[in-house]
Amino acid sequence: GAVVSQHPSWVICKSGTSVKIECRSLDFQATTMFWYRQFPKQSLMLMATSNEGSKATYEQGVEKDKFLINHASLTLSTLTVTSAHPEDSSFYICSAPDPRGTDTQYFGPGTRLTVL
Amino acid sequence: DAKTTQPPSMDCAEGRAANLPCNHSTISGNEYVYWYRQIHSQGPQYIIHGLKNNETNEMASLIITEDRKSSTLILPHATLRDTAVYYCIVRVGGGNAGNMLTFGGGTRLMVKP
């Protein structure tokens, strides 16, 4: 099946710094990608929909100026957590729709962010 | 999208069938039932989906009741590697809903030796 990768797999940063997370579709193109956040022992929560060549669509309650999304190519979407704080520590996961149109999603392995 | 209800946790003996139930009593006629699972500290993995007929693939079987108000995911011979959180998601299929997924609490399946 199609493969979605994320980089880095984990990152530790100091409070106030910015962190960029990459999501790549390795063997297919994705005009749309999704970003989720998952806190410990909780379910995945959709943060935003990343659209190639246009602005991302953010879910209610997600600060677009804090979580910058750029979908610069058909195989890459990036999520930048700006001025990170400890409460931003979470597991960030991206996904992309199956290019074959089966209406299923391929998920990346996730990025664990820890803000000190 | 219709809401789903799943038991928070279940145990299963290794080698036995794991039957994971899901209630979706408010499902609409054009909504599909999807199952994903998430092994600890990994991204979710698609398992199977269906509309009204029972479905089977190399991973699992999906049994949907005739009234479509509930379904059961069956792992025929559970292994320790099947220990994960299993999510039942109901949403419009056919590429008409932006492909986004709304995750509920899921069922934490523990396969024991």
PDB file of C-alpha atoms in Angstrom:
ATOM      1  CA  GLY A   1       0.000   0.000   0.000  1.00  0.00           C
ATOM      2  CA  ALA A   2       0.868   3.664  -0.138  1.00  0.00           C
ATOM      3  CA  VAL A   3       3.418   4.955   2.384  1.00  0.00           C
ATOM      4  CA  VAL A   4       3.353   8.158   4.371  1.00  0.00           C
ATOM      5  CA  SER A   5       6.434   9.188   6.307  1.00  0.00           C
ATOM      6  CA  GLN A   6       7.019  11.796   8.974  1.00  0.00           C
ATOM      7  CA  HIS A   7      10.169  13.525  10.103  1.00  0.00           C
ATOM      8  CA  PRO A   8      11.341  13.723  12.757  1.00  0.00           C
ATOM      9  CA  SER A   9       9.907  10.769  14.654  1.00  0.00           C
ATOM     10  CA  TRP A  10      10.521  12.587  17.898  1.00  0.00           C
ATOM     11  CA  VAL A  11      11.774  15.983  18.945  1.00  0.00           C
ATOM     12  CA  ILE A  12      12.545  17.720  22.215  1.00  0.00           C
ATOM     13  CA  CYS A  13      12.694  21.487  22.253  1.00  0.00           C
ATOM     14  CA  LYS A  14      12.816  24.370  24.671  1.00  0.00           C
ATOM     15  CA  SER A  15       9.798  26.488  25.417  1.00  0.00           C
ATOM     16  CA  GLY A  16       9.488  29.409  23.035  1.00  0.00           C
ATOM     17  CA  THR A  17      11.190  27.775  20.083  1.00  0.00           C
ATOM     18  CA  SER A  18       9.582  26.651  16.840  1.00  0.00           C
ATOM     19  CA  VAL A  19       9.494  23.111  15.538  1.00  0.00           C
ATOM     20  CA  LYS A  20       8.805  21.944  11.991  1.00  0.00           C
ATOM     21  CA  ILE A  21       7.328  18.516  11.284  1.00  0.00           C
ATOM     22  CA  GLU A  22       7.333  17.092   7.767  1.00  0.00           C
ATOM     23  CA  CYS A  23       4.793  14.729   6.262  1.00  0.00           C
ATOM     24  CA  ARG A  24       5.623  13.071   2.963  1.00  0.00           C
ATOM     25  CA  SER A  25       3.725  10.784   0.659  1.00  0.00           C
ATOM     26  CA  LEU A  26       6.522   8.542  -0.598  1.00  0.00           C
ATOM     27  CA  ASP A  27       5.045   6.812  -3.615  1.00  0.00           C
ATOM     28  CA  PHE A  28       1.980   8.821  -4.486  1.00  0.00           C
ATOM     29  CA  GLN A  29       0.751  12.364  -4.761  1.00  0.00           C
ATOM     30  CA  ALA A  30      -1.593  13.945  -2.271  1.00  0.00           C
ATOM     31  CA  THR A  31      -3.370  17.217  -2.921  1.00  0.00           C
ATOM     32  CA  THR A  32      -4.864  16.940   0.542  1.00  0.00           C
ATOM     33  CA  MET A  33      -3.263  15.860   3.793  1.00  0.00           C
ATOM     34  CA  PHE A  34      -4.612  15.919   7.322  1.00  0.00           C
ATOM     35  CA  TRP A  35      -2.907  16.775  10.586  1.00  0.00           C
ATOM     36  CA  TYR A  36      -4.026  15.203  13.857  1.00  0.00           C
ATOM     37  CA  ARG A  37      -2.904  15.657  17.436  1.00  0.00           C
ATOM     38  CA  GLN A  38      -3.112  13.008  20.121  1.00  0.00           C
ATOM     39  CA  PHE A  39      -2.555  13.584  23.830  1.00  0.00           C
ATOM     40  CA  PRO A  40      -1.646  10.641  26.091  1.00  0.00           C
ATOM     41  CA  LYS A  41      -4.449   8.116  26.537  1.00  0.00           C
ATOM     42  CA  GLN A  42      -6.730  10.145  24.287  1.00  0.00           C
ATOM     43  CA  SER A  43      -8.013   9.734  20.781  1.00  0.00           C
ATOM     44  CA  LEU A  44      -6.808  11.527  17.667  1.00  0.00           C
ATOM     45  CA  MET A  45      -8.167  15.014  17.138  1.00  0.00           C
ATOM     46  CA  LEU A  46      -8.151  16.575  13.689  1.00  0.00           C
ATOM     47  CA  MET A  47      -6.262  19.853  13.701  1.00  0.00           C
ATOM     48  CA  ALA A  48      -6.344  20.945  10.097  1.00  0.00           C
ATOM     49  CA  THR A  49      -6.675  19.981   6.471  1.00  0.00           C
ATOM     50  CA  SER A  50      -3.655  20.804   4.346  1.00  0.00           C
ATOM     51  CA  ASN A  51      -4.389  21.692   0.724  1.00  0.00           C
ATOM     52  CA  GLU A  52      -1.690  21.800  -1.938  1.00  0.00           C
ATOM     53  CA  GLY A  53      -1.386  25.262  -3.392  1.00  0.00           C
ATOM     54  CA  SER A  54      -3.890  26.909  -1.085  1.00  0.00           C
ATOM     55  CA  LYS A  55      -4.455  27.771   2.548  1.00  0.00           C
ATOM     56  CA  ALA A  56      -5.031  25.109   5.135  1.00  0.00           C
ATOM     57  CA  THR A  57      -8.423  24.688   6.759  1.00  0.00           C
ATOM     58  CA  TYR A  58      -8.244  24.663  10.542  1.00  0.00           C
ATOM     59  CA  GLU A  59     -10.648  22.990  12.942  1.00  0.00           C
ATOM     60  CA  GLN A  60     -12.412  25.090  15.527  1.00  0.00           C
ATOM     61  CA  GLY A  61     -10.175  25.931  18.440  1.00  0.00           C
ATOM     62  CA  VAL A  62      -6.891  25.378  16.581  1.00  0.00           C
ATOM     63  CA  GLU A  63      -4.821  28.560  16.309  1.00  0.00           C
ATOM     64  CA  LYS A  64      -3.716  28.957  12.723  1.00  0.00           C
ATOM     65  CA  ASP A  65      -1.008  31.454  13.665  1.00  0.00           C
ATOM     66  CA  LYS A  66       0.486  28.979  16.093  1.00  0.00           C
ATOM     67  CA  PHE A  67       0.260  25.883  13.933  1.00  0.00           C
ATOM     68  CA  LEU A  68       1.511  26.918  10.514  1.00  0.00           C
ATOM     69  CA  ILE A  69       0.788  24.513   7.706  1.00  0.00           C
ATOM     70  CA  ASN A  70       2.430  24.637   4.308  1.00  0.00           C
ATOM     71  CA  HIS A  71       1.596  22.203   1.516  1.00  0.00           C
ATOM     72  CA  ALA A  72       4.184  23.298  -0.989  1.00  0.00           C
ATOM     73  CA  SER A  73       4.179  20.238  -3.227  1.00  0.00           C
ATOM     74  CA  LEU A  74       2.054  17.220  -4.025  1.00  0.00           C
ATOM     75  CA  THR A  75       4.183  15.037  -1.760  1.00  0.00           C
ATOM     76  CA  LEU A  76       5.030  17.291   1.183  1.00  0.00           C
ATOM     77  CA  SER A  77       3.094  19.043   3.906  1.00  0.00           C
ATOM     78  CA  THR A  78       4.761  20.695   6.883  1.00  0.00           C
ATOM     79  CA  LEU A  79       3.404  21.629  10.285  1.00  0.00           C
ATOM     80  CA  THR A  80       5.329  24.261  12.220  1.00  0.00           C
ATOM     81  CA  VAL A  81       4.553  24.666  15.895  1.00  0.00           C
ATOM     82  CA  THR A  82       5.553  28.241  16.628  1.00  0.00           C
ATOM     83  CA  SER A  83       6.614  29.454  20.061  1.00  0.00           C
ATOM     84  CA  ALA A  84       6.055  26.019  21.492  1.00  0.00           C
ATOM     85  CA  HIS A  85       5.025  25.602  25.110  1.00  0.00           C
ATOM     86  CA  PRO A  86       4.818  22.511  27.324  1.00  0.00           C
ATOM     87  CA  GLU A  87       1.085  22.198  26.668  1.00  0.00           C
ATOM     88  CA  ASP A  88       1.908  21.668  22.977  1.00  0.00           C
ATOM     89  CA  SER A  89       3.686  18.440  23.873  1.00  0.00           C
ATOM     90  CA  SER A  90       1.782  15.764  22.019  1.00  0.00           C
ATOM     91  CA  PHE A  91       1.873  13.098  19.311  1.00  0.00           C
ATOM     92  CA  TYR A  92       1.348  14.694  15.908  1.00  0.00           C
ATOM     93  CA  ILE A  93       0.147  12.461  13.079  1.00  0.00           C
ATOM     94  CA  CYS A  94      -0.498  13.213   9.434  1.00  0.00           C
ATOM     95  CA  SER A  95      -2.511  11.285   6.872  1.00  0.00           C
ATOM     96  CA  ALA A  96      -3.265  11.301   3.181  1.00  0.00           C
ATOM     97  CA  PRO A  97      -6.157   9.802   1.212  1.00  0.00           C
ATOM     98  CA  ASP A  98      -5.613   6.638  -0.763  1.00  0.00           C
ATOM     99  CA  PRO A  99      -4.712   7.772  -4.292  1.00  0.00           C
ATOM    100  CA  ARG A 100      -6.696   4.892  -5.723  1.00  0.00           C
ATOM    101  CA  GLY A 101      -9.875   6.543  -4.500  1.00  0.00           C
ATOM    102  CA  THR A 102     -10.853   3.785  -2.082  1.00  0.00           C
ATOM    103  CA  ASP A 103     -11.841   6.462   0.428  1.00  0.00           C
ATOM    104  CA  THR A 104      -9.415   5.225   3.056  1.00  0.00           C
ATOM    105  CA  GLN A 105      -6.519   7.022   4.698  1.00  0.00           C
ATOM    106  CA  TYR A 106      -2.834   6.265   5.005  1.00  0.00           C
ATOM    107  CA  PHE A 107      -1.281   7.550   8.194  1.00  0.00           C
ATOM    108  CA  GLY A 108       2.255   8.544   8.971  1.00  0.00           C
ATOM    109  CA  PRO A 109       4.077   6.988  11.925  1.00  0.00           C
ATOM    110  CA  GLY A 110       3.662  10.119  14.021  1.00  0.00           C
ATOM    111  CA  THR A 111       5.990  12.663  15.597  1.00  0.00           C
ATOM    112  CA  ARG A 112       6.288  12.913  19.351  1.00  0.00           C
ATOM    113  CA  LEU A 113       6.933  16.479  20.442  1.00  0.00           C
ATOM    114  CA  THR A 114       8.147  17.236  23.940  1.00  0.00           C
ATOM    115  CA  VAL A 115       8.477  20.872  24.939  1.00  0.00           C
ATOM    116  CA  LEU A 116      10.542  21.511  28.043  1.00  0.00           C
TER     117      LEU A 116
ATOM    118  CA  ASP B   1     -21.124  11.860  10.615  1.00  0.00           C
ATOM    119  CA  ALA B   2     -22.927   9.344  12.814  1.00  0.00           C
ATOM    120  CA  LYS B   3     -21.641   8.736  16.327  1.00  0.00           C
ATOM    121  CA  THR B   4     -20.312   5.346  17.344  1.00  0.00           C
ATOM    122  CA  THR B   5     -20.183   3.567  20.694  1.00  0.00           C
ATOM    123  CA  GLN B   6     -17.508   1.009  21.530  1.00  0.00           C
ATOM    124  CA  PRO B   7     -16.512  -0.732  24.751  1.00  0.00           C
ATOM    125  CA  PRO B   8     -13.405   0.970  26.158  1.00  0.00           C
ATOM    126  CA  SER B   9     -11.442  -2.231  26.532  1.00  0.00           C
ATOM    127  CA  MET B  10     -11.472  -5.956  25.804  1.00  0.00           C
ATOM    128  CA  ASP B  11      -9.203  -8.922  26.407  1.00  0.00           C
ATOM    129  CA  CYS B  12      -8.659 -11.837  24.085  1.00  0.00           C
ATOM    130  CA  ALA B  13      -6.590 -15.004  24.362  1.00  0.00           C
ATOM    131  CA  GLU B  14      -3.888 -15.469  21.782  1.00  0.00           C
ATOM    132  CA  GLY B  15      -5.047 -17.689  18.936  1.00  0.00           C
ATOM    133  CA  ARG B  16      -8.726 -17.110  19.642  1.00  0.00           C
ATOM    134  CA  ALA B  17     -11.072 -14.936  17.665  1.00  0.00           C
ATOM    135  CA  ALA B  18     -11.425 -11.346  18.803  1.00  0.00           C
ATOM    136  CA  ASN B  19     -14.898  -9.900  18.268  1.00  0.00           C
ATOM    137  CA  LEU B  20     -15.047  -6.134  18.632  1.00  0.00           C
ATOM    138  CA  PRO B  21     -18.533  -4.602  18.665  1.00  0.00           C
ATOM    139  CA  CYS B  22     -19.587  -1.153  17.536  1.00  0.00           C
ATOM    140  CA  ASN B  23     -22.970   0.522  17.835  1.00  0.00           C
ATOM    141  CA  HIS B  24     -23.966   3.152  15.299  1.00  0.00           C
ATOM    142  CA  SER B  25     -27.725   3.415  15.709  1.00  0.00           C
ATOM    143  CA  THR B  26     -27.972   6.794  13.941  1.00  0.00           C
ATOM    144  CA  ILE B  27     -26.161   5.729  10.798  1.00  0.00           C
ATOM    145  CA  SER B  28     -27.505   7.167   7.562  1.00  0.00           C
ATOM    146  CA  GLY B  29     -28.100   5.278   4.349  1.00  0.00           C
ATOM    147  CA  ASN B  30     -25.029   6.694   2.622  1.00  0.00           C
ATOM    148  CA  GLU B  31     -22.641   6.210   5.532  1.00  0.00           C
ATOM    149  CA  TYR B  32     -20.027   3.483   5.580  1.00  0.00           C
ATOM    150  CA  VAL B  33     -18.510   1.709   8.577  1.00  0.00           C
ATOM    151  CA  TYR B  34     -14.718   1.959   8.733  1.00  0.00           C
ATOM    152  CA  TRP B  35     -12.323   0.245  11.110  1.00  0.00           C
ATOM    153  CA  TYR B  36      -8.818   1.450  11.879  1.00  0.00           C
ATOM    154  CA  ARG B  37      -6.423   0.364  14.572  1.00  0.00           C
ATOM    155  CA  GLN B  38      -3.548   2.099  16.320  1.00  0.00           C
ATOM    156  CA  ILE B  39      -0.711   0.173  17.821  1.00  0.00           C
ATOM    157  CA  HIS B  40       0.975   2.006  20.662  1.00  0.00           C
ATOM    158  CA  SER B  41       2.988   5.051  19.556  1.00  0.00           C
ATOM    159  CA  GLN B  42       2.262   4.473  15.872  1.00  0.00           C
ATOM    160  CA  GLY B  43      -0.060   6.031  13.341  1.00  0.00           C
ATOM    161  CA  PRO B  44      -3.449   4.410  12.723  1.00  0.00           C
ATOM    162  CA  GLN B  45      -3.750   1.615  10.183  1.00  0.00           C
ATOM    163  CA  TYR B  46      -6.744   0.948   7.955  1.00  0.00           C
ATOM    164  CA  ILE B  47      -8.338  -2.458   8.483  1.00  0.00           C
ATOM    165  CA  ILE B  48     -11.588  -2.769   6.584  1.00  0.00           C
ATOM    166  CA  HIS B  49     -14.789  -0.952   5.674  1.00  0.00           C
ATOM    167  CA  GLY B  50     -18.262  -1.756   4.408  1.00  0.00           C
ATOM    168  CA  LEU B  51     -21.678  -0.333   3.622  1.00  0.00           C
ATOM    169  CA  LYS B  52     -24.187  -3.098   4.294  1.00  0.00           C
ATOM    170  CA  ASN B  53     -22.720  -6.384   3.125  1.00  0.00           C
ATOM    171  CA  ASN B  54     -20.302  -8.364   5.223  1.00  0.00           C
ATOM    172  CA  GLU B  55     -16.714  -7.884   4.165  1.00  0.00           C
ATOM    173  CA  THR B  56     -13.551  -9.939   4.558  1.00  0.00           C
ATOM    174  CA  ASN B  57      -9.933  -9.270   3.764  1.00  0.00           C
ATOM    175  CA  GLU B  58      -6.578 -10.624   4.823  1.00  0.00           C
ATOM    176  CA  MET B  59      -6.730  -8.800   8.136  1.00  0.00           C
ATOM    177  CA  ALA B  60     -10.267  -9.188   9.381  1.00  0.00           C
ATOM    178  CA  SER B  61     -13.959  -9.692   8.741  1.00  0.00           C
ATOM    179  CA  LEU B  62     -16.655  -7.085   9.170  1.00  0.00           C
ATOM    180  CA  ILE B  63     -20.168  -8.167  10.029  1.00  0.00           C
ATOM    181  CA  ILE B  64     -22.860  -5.485   9.694  1.00  0.00           C
ATOM    182  CA  THR B  65     -26.339  -6.149  11.038  1.00  0.00           C
ATOM    183  CA  GLU B  66     -29.236  -6.042   8.634  1.00  0.00           C
ATOM    184  CA  ASP B  67     -30.556  -2.788  10.112  1.00  0.00           C
ATOM    185  CA  ARG B  68     -26.981  -1.422   9.979  1.00  0.00           C
ATOM    186  CA  LYS B  69     -27.237  -0.110  13.520  1.00  0.00           C
ATOM    187  CA  SER B  70     -24.291  -2.137  14.724  1.00  0.00           C
ATOM    188  CA  SER B  71     -21.299  -4.036  13.432  1.00  0.00           C
ATOM    189  CA  THR B  72     -18.608  -6.410  14.628  1.00  0.00           C
ATOM    190  CA  LEU B  73     -14.988  -6.554  13.612  1.00  0.00           C
ATOM    191  CA  ILE B  74     -13.615 -10.067  13.804  1.00  0.00           C
ATOM    192  CA  LEU B  75      -9.932 -10.928  14.027  1.00  0.00           C
ATOM    193  CA  PRO B  76     -10.131 -14.685  13.435  1.00  0.00           C
ATOM    194  CA  HIS B  77      -6.906 -15.720  15.162  1.00  0.00           C
ATOM    195  CA  ALA B  78      -5.642 -12.923  17.361  1.00  0.00           C
ATOM    196  CA  THR B  79      -1.912 -12.636  17.954  1.00  0.00           C
ATOM    197  CA  LEU B  80       0.037 -10.552  20.447  1.00  0.00           C
ATOM    198  CA  ARG B  81       0.754  -8.094  17.638  1.00  0.00           C
ATOM    199  CA  ASP B  82      -2.954  -7.364  17.360  1.00  0.00           C
ATOM    200  CA  THR B  83      -2.865  -5.597  20.726  1.00  0.00           C
ATOM    201  CA  ALA B  84      -3.974  -2.072  19.816  1.00  0.00           C
ATOM    202  CA  VAL B  85      -6.765   0.478  20.041  1.00  0.00           C
ATOM    203  CA  TYR B  86      -9.458  -0.291  17.466  1.00  0.00           C
ATOM    204  CA  TYR B  87     -11.541   2.577  16.127  1.00  0.00           C
ATOM    205  CA  CYS B  88     -14.949   2.188  14.521  1.00  0.00           C
ATOM    206  CA  ILE B  89     -15.777   5.218  12.385  1.00  0.00           C
ATOM    207  CA  VAL B  90     -18.958   5.907  10.474  1.00  0.00           C
ATOM    208  CA  ARG B  91     -18.902   8.450   7.676  1.00  0.00           C
ATOM    209  CA  VAL B  92     -20.104   9.175   4.197  1.00  0.00           C
ATOM    210  CA  GLY B  93     -18.075   7.233   1.662  1.00  0.00           C
ATOM    211  CA  GLY B  94     -17.476   7.563  -2.037  1.00  0.00           C
ATOM    212  CA  GLY B  95     -15.065  10.438  -1.676  1.00  0.00           C
ATOM    213  CA  ASN B  96     -17.827  12.891  -0.935  1.00  0.00           C
ATOM    214  CA  ALA B  97     -16.796  13.960   2.560  1.00  0.00           C
ATOM    215  CA  GLY B  98     -13.300  15.284   2.165  1.00  0.00           C
ATOM    216  CA  ASN B  99     -11.827  12.028   3.386  1.00  0.00           C
ATOM    217  CA  MET B 100     -11.330  13.364   6.919  1.00  0.00           C
ATOM    218  CA  LEU B 101     -11.888  10.953   9.796  1.00  0.00           C
ATOM    219  CA  THR B 102     -13.422  11.643  13.182  1.00  0.00           C
ATOM    220  CA  PHE B 103     -12.028   9.334  15.838  1.00  0.00           C
ATOM    221  CA  GLY B 104     -13.974   8.313  18.933  1.00  0.00           C
ATOM    222  CA  GLY B 105     -12.576   6.623  21.993  1.00  0.00           C
ATOM    223  CA  GLY B 106     -12.057   3.216  20.399  1.00  0.00           C
ATOM    224  CA  THR B 107     -11.629  -0.167  22.063  1.00  0.00           C
ATOM    225  CA  ARG B 108      -8.329  -1.064  23.624  1.00  0.00           C
ATOM    226  CA  LEU B 109      -7.813  -4.737  22.752  1.00  0.00           C
ATOM    227  CA  MET B 110      -5.315  -6.625  24.837  1.00  0.00           C
ATOM    228  CA  VAL B 111      -4.301 -10.015  23.420  1.00  0.00           C
ATOM    229  CA  LYS B 112      -2.907 -12.198  26.157  1.00  0.00           C
ATOM    230  CA  PRO B 113      -0.703 -15.289  25.872  1.00  0.00           C
TER     231      PRO B 113
END
